[in-house]
Coordinates of C-alpha atoms (C1' of nucleotides) in Angstrom, one line a residue:
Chain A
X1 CA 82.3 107.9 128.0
X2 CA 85.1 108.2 125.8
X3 CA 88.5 106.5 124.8
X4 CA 90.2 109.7 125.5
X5 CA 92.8 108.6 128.4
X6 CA 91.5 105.3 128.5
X7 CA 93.0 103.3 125.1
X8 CA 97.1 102.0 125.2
X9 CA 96.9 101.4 121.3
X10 CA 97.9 103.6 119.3
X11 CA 96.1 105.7 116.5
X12 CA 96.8 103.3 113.6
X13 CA 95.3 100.3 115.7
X14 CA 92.4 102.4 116.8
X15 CA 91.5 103.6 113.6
X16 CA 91.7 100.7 112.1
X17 CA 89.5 98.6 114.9
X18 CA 87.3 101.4 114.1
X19 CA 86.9 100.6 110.7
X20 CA 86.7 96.5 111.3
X21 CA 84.2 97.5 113.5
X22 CA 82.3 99.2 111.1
X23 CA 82.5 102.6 113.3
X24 CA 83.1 103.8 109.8
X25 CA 81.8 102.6 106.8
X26 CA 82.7 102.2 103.4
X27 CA 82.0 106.0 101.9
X28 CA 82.6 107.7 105.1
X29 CA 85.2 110.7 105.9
X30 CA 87.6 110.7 107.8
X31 CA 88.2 113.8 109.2
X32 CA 91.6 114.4 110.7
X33 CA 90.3 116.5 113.6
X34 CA 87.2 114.6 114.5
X35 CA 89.9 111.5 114.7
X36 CA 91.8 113.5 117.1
X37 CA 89.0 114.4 119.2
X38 CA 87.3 110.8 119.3
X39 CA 91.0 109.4 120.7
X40 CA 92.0 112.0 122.5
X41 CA 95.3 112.9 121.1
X42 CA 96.3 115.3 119.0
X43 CA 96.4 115.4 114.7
X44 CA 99.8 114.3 114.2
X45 CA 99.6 110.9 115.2
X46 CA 96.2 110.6 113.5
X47 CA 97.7 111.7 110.7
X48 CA 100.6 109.3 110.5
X49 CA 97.8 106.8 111.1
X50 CA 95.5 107.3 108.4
X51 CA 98.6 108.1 105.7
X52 CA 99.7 104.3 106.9
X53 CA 96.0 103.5 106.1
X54 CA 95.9 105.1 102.6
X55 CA 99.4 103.0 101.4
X56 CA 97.3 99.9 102.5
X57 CA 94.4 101.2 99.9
X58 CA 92.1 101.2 103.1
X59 CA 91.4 104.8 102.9
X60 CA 91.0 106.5 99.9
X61 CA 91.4 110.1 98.6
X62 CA 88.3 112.0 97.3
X63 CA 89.9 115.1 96.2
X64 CA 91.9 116.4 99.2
X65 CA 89.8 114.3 101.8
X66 CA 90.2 110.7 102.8
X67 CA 87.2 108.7 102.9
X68 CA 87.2 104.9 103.4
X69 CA 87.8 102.7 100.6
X70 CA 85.0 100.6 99.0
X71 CA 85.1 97.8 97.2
X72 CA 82.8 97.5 94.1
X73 CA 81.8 94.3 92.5
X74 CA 85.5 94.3 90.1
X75 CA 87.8 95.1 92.7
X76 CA 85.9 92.7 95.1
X77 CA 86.7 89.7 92.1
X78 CA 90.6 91.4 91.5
X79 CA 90.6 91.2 95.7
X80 CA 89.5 87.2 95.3
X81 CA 92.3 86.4 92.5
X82 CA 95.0 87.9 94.6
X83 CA 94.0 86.1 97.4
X84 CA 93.1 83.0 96.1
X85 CA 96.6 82.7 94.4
X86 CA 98.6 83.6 97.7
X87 CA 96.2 81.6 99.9
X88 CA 97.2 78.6 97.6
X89 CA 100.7 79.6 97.7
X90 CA 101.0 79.9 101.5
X91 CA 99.4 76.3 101.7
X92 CA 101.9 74.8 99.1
X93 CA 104.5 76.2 101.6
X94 CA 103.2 75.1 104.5
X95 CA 103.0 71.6 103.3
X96 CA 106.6 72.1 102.9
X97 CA 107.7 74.1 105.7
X98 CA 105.2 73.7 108.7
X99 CA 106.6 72.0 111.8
X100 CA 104.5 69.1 113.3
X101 CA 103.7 71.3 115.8
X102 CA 102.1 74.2 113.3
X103 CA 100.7 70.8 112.0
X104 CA 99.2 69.5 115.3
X105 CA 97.7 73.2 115.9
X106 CA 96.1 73.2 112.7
X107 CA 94.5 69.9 113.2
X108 CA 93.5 71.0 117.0
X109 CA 91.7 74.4 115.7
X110 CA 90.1 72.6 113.3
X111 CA 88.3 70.1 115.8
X112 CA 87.6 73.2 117.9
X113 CA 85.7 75.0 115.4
X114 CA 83.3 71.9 114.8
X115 CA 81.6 73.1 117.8
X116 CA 81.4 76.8 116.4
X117 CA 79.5 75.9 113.3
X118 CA 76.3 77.1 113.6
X119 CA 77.8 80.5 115.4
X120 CA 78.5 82.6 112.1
X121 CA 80.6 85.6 114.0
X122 CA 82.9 83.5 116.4
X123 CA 83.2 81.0 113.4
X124 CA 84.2 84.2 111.4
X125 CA 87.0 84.7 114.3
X126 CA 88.1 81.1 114.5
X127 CA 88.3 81.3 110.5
X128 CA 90.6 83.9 110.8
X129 CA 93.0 82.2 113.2
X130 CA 93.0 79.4 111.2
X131 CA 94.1 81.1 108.2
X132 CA 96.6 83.1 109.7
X133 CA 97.9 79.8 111.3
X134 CA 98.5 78.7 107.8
X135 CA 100.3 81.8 106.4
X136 CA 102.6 81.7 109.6
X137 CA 103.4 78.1 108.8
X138 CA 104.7 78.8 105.2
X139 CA 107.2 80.2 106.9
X140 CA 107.6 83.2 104.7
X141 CA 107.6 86.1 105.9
X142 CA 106.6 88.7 102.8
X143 CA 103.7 86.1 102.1
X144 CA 102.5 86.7 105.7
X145 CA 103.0 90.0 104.7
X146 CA 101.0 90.5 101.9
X147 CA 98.1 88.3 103.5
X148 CA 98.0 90.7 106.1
X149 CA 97.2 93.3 103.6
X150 CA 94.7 91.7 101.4
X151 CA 93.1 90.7 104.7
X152 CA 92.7 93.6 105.5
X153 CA 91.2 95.3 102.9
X154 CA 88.6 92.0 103.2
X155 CA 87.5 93.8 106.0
X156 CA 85.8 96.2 103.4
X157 CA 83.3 93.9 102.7
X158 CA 80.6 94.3 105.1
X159 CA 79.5 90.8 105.4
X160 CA 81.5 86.8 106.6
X161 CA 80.8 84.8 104.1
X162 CA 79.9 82.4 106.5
X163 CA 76.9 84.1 107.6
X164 CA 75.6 82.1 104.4
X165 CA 73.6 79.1 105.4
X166 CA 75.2 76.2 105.6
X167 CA 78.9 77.5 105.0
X168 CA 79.8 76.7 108.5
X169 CA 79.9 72.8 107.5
X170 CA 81.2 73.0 104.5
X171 CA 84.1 75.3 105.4
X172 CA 85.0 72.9 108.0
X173 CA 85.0 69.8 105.7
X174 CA 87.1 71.9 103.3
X175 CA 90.0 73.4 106.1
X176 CA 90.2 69.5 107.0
X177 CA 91.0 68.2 103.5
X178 CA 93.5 71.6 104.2
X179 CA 95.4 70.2 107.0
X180 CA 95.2 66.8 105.7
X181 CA 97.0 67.6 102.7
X182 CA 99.6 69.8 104.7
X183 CA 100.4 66.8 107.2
X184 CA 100.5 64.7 103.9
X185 CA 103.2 67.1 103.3
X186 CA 101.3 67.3 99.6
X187 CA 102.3 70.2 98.3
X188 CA 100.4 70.5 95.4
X189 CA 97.3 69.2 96.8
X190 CA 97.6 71.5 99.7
X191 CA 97.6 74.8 97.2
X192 CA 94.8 73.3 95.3
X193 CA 92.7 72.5 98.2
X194 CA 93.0 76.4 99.4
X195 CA 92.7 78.0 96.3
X196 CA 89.0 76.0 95.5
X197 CA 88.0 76.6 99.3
X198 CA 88.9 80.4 98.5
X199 CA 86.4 79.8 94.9
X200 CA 83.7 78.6 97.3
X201 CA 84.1 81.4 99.6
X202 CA 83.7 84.0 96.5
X203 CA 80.5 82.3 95.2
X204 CA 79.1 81.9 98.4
X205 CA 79.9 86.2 98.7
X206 CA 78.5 86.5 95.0
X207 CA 75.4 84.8 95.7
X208 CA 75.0 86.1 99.2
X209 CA 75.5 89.7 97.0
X210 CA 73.0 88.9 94.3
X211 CA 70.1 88.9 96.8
X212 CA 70.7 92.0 98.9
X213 CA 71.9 94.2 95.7
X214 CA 70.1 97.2 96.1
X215 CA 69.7 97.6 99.6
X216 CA 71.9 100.2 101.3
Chain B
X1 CA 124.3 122.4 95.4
X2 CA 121.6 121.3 97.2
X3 CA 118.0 120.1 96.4
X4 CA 116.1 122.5 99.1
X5 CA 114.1 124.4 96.7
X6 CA 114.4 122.8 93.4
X7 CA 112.7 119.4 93.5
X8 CA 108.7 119.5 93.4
X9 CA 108.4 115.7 94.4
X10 CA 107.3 115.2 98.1
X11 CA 109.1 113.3 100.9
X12 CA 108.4 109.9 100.0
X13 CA 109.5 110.1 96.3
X14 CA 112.9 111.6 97.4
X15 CA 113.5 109.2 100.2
X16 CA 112.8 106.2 98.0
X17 CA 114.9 107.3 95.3
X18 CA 117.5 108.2 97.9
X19 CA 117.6 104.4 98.7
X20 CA 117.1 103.2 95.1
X21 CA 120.2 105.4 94.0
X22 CA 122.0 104.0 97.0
X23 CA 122.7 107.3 99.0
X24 CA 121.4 105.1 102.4
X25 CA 122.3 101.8 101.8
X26 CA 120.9 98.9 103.9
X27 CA 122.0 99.1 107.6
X28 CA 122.0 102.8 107.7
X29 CA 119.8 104.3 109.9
X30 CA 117.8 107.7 109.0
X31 CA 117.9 110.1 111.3
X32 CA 114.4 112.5 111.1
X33 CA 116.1 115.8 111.8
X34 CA 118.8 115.0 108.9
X35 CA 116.6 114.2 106.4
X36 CA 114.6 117.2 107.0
X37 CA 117.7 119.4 106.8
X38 CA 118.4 117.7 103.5
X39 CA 115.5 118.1 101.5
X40 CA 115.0 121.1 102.6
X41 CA 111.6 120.3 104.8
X42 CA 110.3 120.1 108.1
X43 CA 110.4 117.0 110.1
X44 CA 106.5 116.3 109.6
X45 CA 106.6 115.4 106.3
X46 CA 110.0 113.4 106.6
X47 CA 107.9 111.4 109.4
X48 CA 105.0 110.7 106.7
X49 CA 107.1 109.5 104.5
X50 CA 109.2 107.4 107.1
X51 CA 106.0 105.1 108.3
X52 CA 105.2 105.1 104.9
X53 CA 108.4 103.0 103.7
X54 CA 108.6 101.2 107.5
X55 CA 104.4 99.7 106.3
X56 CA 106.4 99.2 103.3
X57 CA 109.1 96.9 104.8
X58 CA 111.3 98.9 103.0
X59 CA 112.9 100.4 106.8
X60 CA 112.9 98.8 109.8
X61 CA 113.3 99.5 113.5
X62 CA 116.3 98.9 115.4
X63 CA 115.2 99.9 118.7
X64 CA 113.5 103.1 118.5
X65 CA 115.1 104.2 115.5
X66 CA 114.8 103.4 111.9
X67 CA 117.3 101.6 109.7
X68 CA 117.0 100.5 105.9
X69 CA 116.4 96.8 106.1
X70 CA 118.9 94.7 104.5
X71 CA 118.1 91.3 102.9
X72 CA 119.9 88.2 104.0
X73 CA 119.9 84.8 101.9
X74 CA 117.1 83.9 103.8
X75 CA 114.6 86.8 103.1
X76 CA 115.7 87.2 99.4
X77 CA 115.0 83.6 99.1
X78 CA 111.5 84.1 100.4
X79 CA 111.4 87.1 98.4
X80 CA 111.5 85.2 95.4
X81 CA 109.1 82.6 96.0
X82 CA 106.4 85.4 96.2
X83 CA 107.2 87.7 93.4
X84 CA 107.7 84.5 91.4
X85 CA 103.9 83.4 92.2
X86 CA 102.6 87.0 91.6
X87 CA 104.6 87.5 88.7
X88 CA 103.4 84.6 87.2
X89 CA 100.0 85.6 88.1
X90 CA 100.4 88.6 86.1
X91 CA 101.5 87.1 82.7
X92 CA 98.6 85.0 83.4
X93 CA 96.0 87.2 83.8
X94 CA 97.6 89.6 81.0
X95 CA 97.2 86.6 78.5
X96 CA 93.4 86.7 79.4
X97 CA 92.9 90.5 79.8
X98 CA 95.6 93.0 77.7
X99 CA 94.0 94.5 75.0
X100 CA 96.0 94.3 71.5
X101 CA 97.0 97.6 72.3
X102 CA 99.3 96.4 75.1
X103 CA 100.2 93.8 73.5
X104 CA 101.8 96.1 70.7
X105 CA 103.5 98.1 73.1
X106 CA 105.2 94.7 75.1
X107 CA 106.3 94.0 71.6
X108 CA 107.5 97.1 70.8
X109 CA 109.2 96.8 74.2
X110 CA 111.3 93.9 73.7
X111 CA 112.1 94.7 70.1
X112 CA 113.3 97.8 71.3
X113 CA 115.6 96.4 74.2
X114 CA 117.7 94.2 71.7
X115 CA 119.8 97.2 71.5
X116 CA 120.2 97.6 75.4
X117 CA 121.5 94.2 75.4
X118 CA 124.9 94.7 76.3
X119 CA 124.3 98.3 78.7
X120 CA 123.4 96.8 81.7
X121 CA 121.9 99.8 83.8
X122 CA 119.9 100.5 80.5
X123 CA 118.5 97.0 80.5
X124 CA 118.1 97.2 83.9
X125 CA 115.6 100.5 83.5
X126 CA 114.0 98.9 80.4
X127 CA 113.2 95.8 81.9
X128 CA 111.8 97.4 85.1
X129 CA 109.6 99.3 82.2
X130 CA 108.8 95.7 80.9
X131 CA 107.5 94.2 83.8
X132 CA 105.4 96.9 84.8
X133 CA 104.2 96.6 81.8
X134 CA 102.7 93.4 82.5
X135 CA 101.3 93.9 85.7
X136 CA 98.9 96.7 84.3
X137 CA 97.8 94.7 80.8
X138 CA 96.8 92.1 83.8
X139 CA 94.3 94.4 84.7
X140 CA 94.3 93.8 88.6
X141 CA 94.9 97.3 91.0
X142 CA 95.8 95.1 93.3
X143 CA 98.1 92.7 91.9
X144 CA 99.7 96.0 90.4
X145 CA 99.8 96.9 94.1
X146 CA 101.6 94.1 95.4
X147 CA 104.0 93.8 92.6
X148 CA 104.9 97.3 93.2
X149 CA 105.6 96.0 97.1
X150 CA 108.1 93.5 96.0
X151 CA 109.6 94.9 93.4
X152 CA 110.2 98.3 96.1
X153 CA 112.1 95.7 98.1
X154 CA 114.2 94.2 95.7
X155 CA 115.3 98.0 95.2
X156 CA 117.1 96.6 98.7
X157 CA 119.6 94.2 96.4
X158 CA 122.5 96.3 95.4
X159 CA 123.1 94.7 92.0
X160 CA 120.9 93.9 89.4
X161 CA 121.1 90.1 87.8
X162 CA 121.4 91.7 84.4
X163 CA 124.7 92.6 84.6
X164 CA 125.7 89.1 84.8
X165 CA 128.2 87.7 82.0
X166 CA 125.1 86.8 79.1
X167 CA 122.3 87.5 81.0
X168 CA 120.7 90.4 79.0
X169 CA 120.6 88.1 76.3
X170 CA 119.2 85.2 77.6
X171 CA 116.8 87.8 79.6
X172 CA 115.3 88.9 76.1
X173 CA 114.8 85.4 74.8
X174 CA 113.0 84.8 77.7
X175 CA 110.9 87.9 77.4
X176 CA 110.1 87.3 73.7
X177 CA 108.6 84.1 75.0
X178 CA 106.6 85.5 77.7
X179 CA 105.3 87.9 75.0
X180 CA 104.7 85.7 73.0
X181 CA 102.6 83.7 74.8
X182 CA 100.2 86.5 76.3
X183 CA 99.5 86.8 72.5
X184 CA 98.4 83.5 71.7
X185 CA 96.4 84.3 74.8
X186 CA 98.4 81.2 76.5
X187 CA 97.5 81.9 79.9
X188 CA 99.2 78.2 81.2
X189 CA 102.1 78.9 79.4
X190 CA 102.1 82.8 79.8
X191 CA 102.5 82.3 83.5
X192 CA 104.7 79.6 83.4
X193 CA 107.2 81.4 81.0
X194 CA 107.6 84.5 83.6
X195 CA 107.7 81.8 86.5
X196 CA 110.5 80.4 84.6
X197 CA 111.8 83.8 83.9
X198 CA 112.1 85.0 87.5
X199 CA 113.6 81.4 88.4
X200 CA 116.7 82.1 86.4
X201 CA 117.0 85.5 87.3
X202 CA 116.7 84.5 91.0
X203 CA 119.6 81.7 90.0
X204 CA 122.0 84.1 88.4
X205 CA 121.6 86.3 91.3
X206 CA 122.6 83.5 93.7
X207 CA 126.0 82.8 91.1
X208 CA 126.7 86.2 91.7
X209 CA 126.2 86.9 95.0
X210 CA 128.6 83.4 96.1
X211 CA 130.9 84.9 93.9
X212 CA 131.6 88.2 96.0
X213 CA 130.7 86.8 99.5
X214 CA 132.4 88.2 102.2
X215 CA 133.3 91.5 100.1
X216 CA 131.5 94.2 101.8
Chain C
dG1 C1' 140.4 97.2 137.2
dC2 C1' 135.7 96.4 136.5
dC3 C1' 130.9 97.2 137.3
dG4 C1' 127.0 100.0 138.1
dG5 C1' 124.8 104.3 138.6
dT6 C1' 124.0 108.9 137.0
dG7 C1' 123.8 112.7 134.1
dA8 C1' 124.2 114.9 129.5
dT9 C1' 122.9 114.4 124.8
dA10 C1' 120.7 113.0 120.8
dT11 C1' 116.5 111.6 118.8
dT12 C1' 111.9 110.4 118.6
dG13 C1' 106.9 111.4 119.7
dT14 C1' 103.3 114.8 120.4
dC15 C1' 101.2 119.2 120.2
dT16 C1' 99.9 123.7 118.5
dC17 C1' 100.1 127.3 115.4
dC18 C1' 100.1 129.1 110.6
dA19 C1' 99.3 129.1 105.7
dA20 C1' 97.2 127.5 101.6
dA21 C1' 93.3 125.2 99.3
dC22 C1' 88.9 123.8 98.7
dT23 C1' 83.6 124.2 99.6
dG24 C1' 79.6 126.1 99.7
dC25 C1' 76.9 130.1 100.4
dC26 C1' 75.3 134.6 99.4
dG27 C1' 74.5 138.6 96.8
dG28 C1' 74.6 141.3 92.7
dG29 C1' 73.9 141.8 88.0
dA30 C1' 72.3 140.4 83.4
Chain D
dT1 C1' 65.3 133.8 87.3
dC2 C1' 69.7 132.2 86.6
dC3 C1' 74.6 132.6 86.5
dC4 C1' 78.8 134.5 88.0
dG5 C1' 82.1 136.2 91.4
dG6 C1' 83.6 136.9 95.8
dC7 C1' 83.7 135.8 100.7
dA8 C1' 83.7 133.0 104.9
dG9 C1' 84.3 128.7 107.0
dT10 C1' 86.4 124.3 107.1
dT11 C1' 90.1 121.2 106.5
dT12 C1' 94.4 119.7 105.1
dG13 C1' 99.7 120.3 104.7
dG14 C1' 103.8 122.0 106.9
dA15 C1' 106.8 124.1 110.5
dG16 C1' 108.7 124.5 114.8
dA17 C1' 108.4 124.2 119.9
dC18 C1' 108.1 121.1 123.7
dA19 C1' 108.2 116.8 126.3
dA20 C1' 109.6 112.1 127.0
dT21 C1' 113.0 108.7 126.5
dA22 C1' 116.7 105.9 125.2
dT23 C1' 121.7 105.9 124.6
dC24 C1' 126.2 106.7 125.8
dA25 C1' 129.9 108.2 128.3
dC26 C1' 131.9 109.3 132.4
dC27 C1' 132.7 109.0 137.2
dG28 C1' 132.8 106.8 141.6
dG29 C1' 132.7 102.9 144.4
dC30 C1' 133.8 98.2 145.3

DNA sequence: GCCGGTGATATTGTCTCCAAACTGCCGGGA
DNA sequence: TCCCGGCAGTTTGGAGACAATATCACCGGC
């Protein structure tokens, strides 16, 4: 039926989901009273919700409304420098500051996912975990931080990059020259294998982008 | 007397500058129905503003309640290791993409702040001014973005390194350098001379803070 | 004298109402 | 027919009431 009584999250989780989801598009308004119906709580916290959203550049105003932030071809690349220079940064870290244990659960999700390679969306989940794994083991905690908010606004873009044929492998082959270079406690090598895994994962967008332009 | 009527800024800006100016200082907690009496507002936008700065790491919860993060060795540490990163990013990416216009005005800047040099709170203003400056030549919304998160934290440090015995000076060589290599369009050498920059900064800071441990 | 329970109080979380602003529509006049 | 102004509806921003809960102190029992 509805989420109304149902949901223990709270409005910010719920919205966001929403979005990730793709409940609500790129584009789309949010309407603070629609929200509040939909969850079955009242503005207030809906509110609080989508103002946390807006600070994250998720949402975005259009005059006095919010609507949900897009991402057009530039910001997509500014989103891809940012992230390919922390990425590289948290892997630097983590070469220095990962445990053996982060090391040995890096290694194991890695194996794991070799079974997941021809499965784009639970490959898409794994990928996440893995790269999350990674900021968590630079041991940093505004790094994680600002991961966390890039990330998210990666959920903007509609499509995995490893939807693209024949990603799967190669992103495997490139988070295990990752982890090797981590155990290898090489820092520098570490950094640089990230930040050209994150390049591969950009061209494989832009490419995947150049054929669909023109859809929507 | 008081600022009830007067100030036009919203919640948000006044809290902020409340911490920035030091009227809450790290460990204090904010109390809703307080801050509401003191601006002059209800306790709805006082709330806004609240999750706003907790998103922002700049509060944190202690229990239910929210107190103004403090900053131990630890977290300034890791503090530093990211803004140095983005920072250097951002000379990098100004030495590719300020126009000659911004250019002029960093060197405007810096010639201008040779007269600062020995009025440590103007210094400390100016060079705020300076390294904004940078982050918008690099052209990247959300680099700006992110630098604008760190730098809101380091509002958390009571003292700025400027004020250091020598520092301003050193600080302006070190920005004349920086300029100058976003104008030869040194992008290598841009970024390293800001890397560089914030590593001494972040040493004189540790200098300084050994010397008045266990004041307080 | 100390520990635990219980009640008062302070503070947060939520809701609902009200005011102000913007949107778009409709009608009148040039 | 087209443009301008006003009017109604929708939506956001703010305020205060209300409910839920955590905290703290005090009191009684062990």
């Amino acid at each position: 039926m509805n989420q109304s009584r149902s949901n223990l999250k709270d409005a910010y989780s719920l919205i966001l989901e929403a979005i990730d989801v793709g409940v609500y598009k790129p584009g789309d308004r949010l309407v603070e009273s629609d929200l509040a119906e939909r969850f079955g709580v009242s503005r207030t916290p809906i509110r609080e919700a989508l103002q946390r959203l807006e600070t994250q550049s998720l949402l975005e105003r259009d005059g006095r409304s919010l609507i949900v932030a897009s991402l057009d071809h530039n910001q997509m690349a500014e989103l891809y420098v940012v992230r390919r220079e922390l990425e590289g940064l948290a892997a630097s870290l983590a070469a220095r500051h990962a445990t053996v244990e982060e090391i040995r659960v890096l290694k194991d999700m890695v194996a794991e996912d070799d079974a997941l390679v021809d499965k784009p969306s639970d490959l898409a989940k794994a990928n996440r975990r893995f790269h999350e794994q990674i900021h968590l083991a630079s041991h940093n905690r505004y790094l994680v931080q600002q991961l966390n908010l890039v990330h998210r606004s990666m959920a903007l873009m509609a499509t995995t990059s490893l939807a693209a044929e024949g990603r799967g492998e190669i992103a495997q082959a490139e988070h295990k020259r990752i982890v090797a270079a981590i155990e290898a406690r090489d820092e520098e090598a570490a950094g640089q294998a990230l930040k050209d895994h994150i390049s591969v994962a950009f061209m494989t967008r832009l490419k995947q982008d150049a054929g669909t332009r023109g859809k929507s």
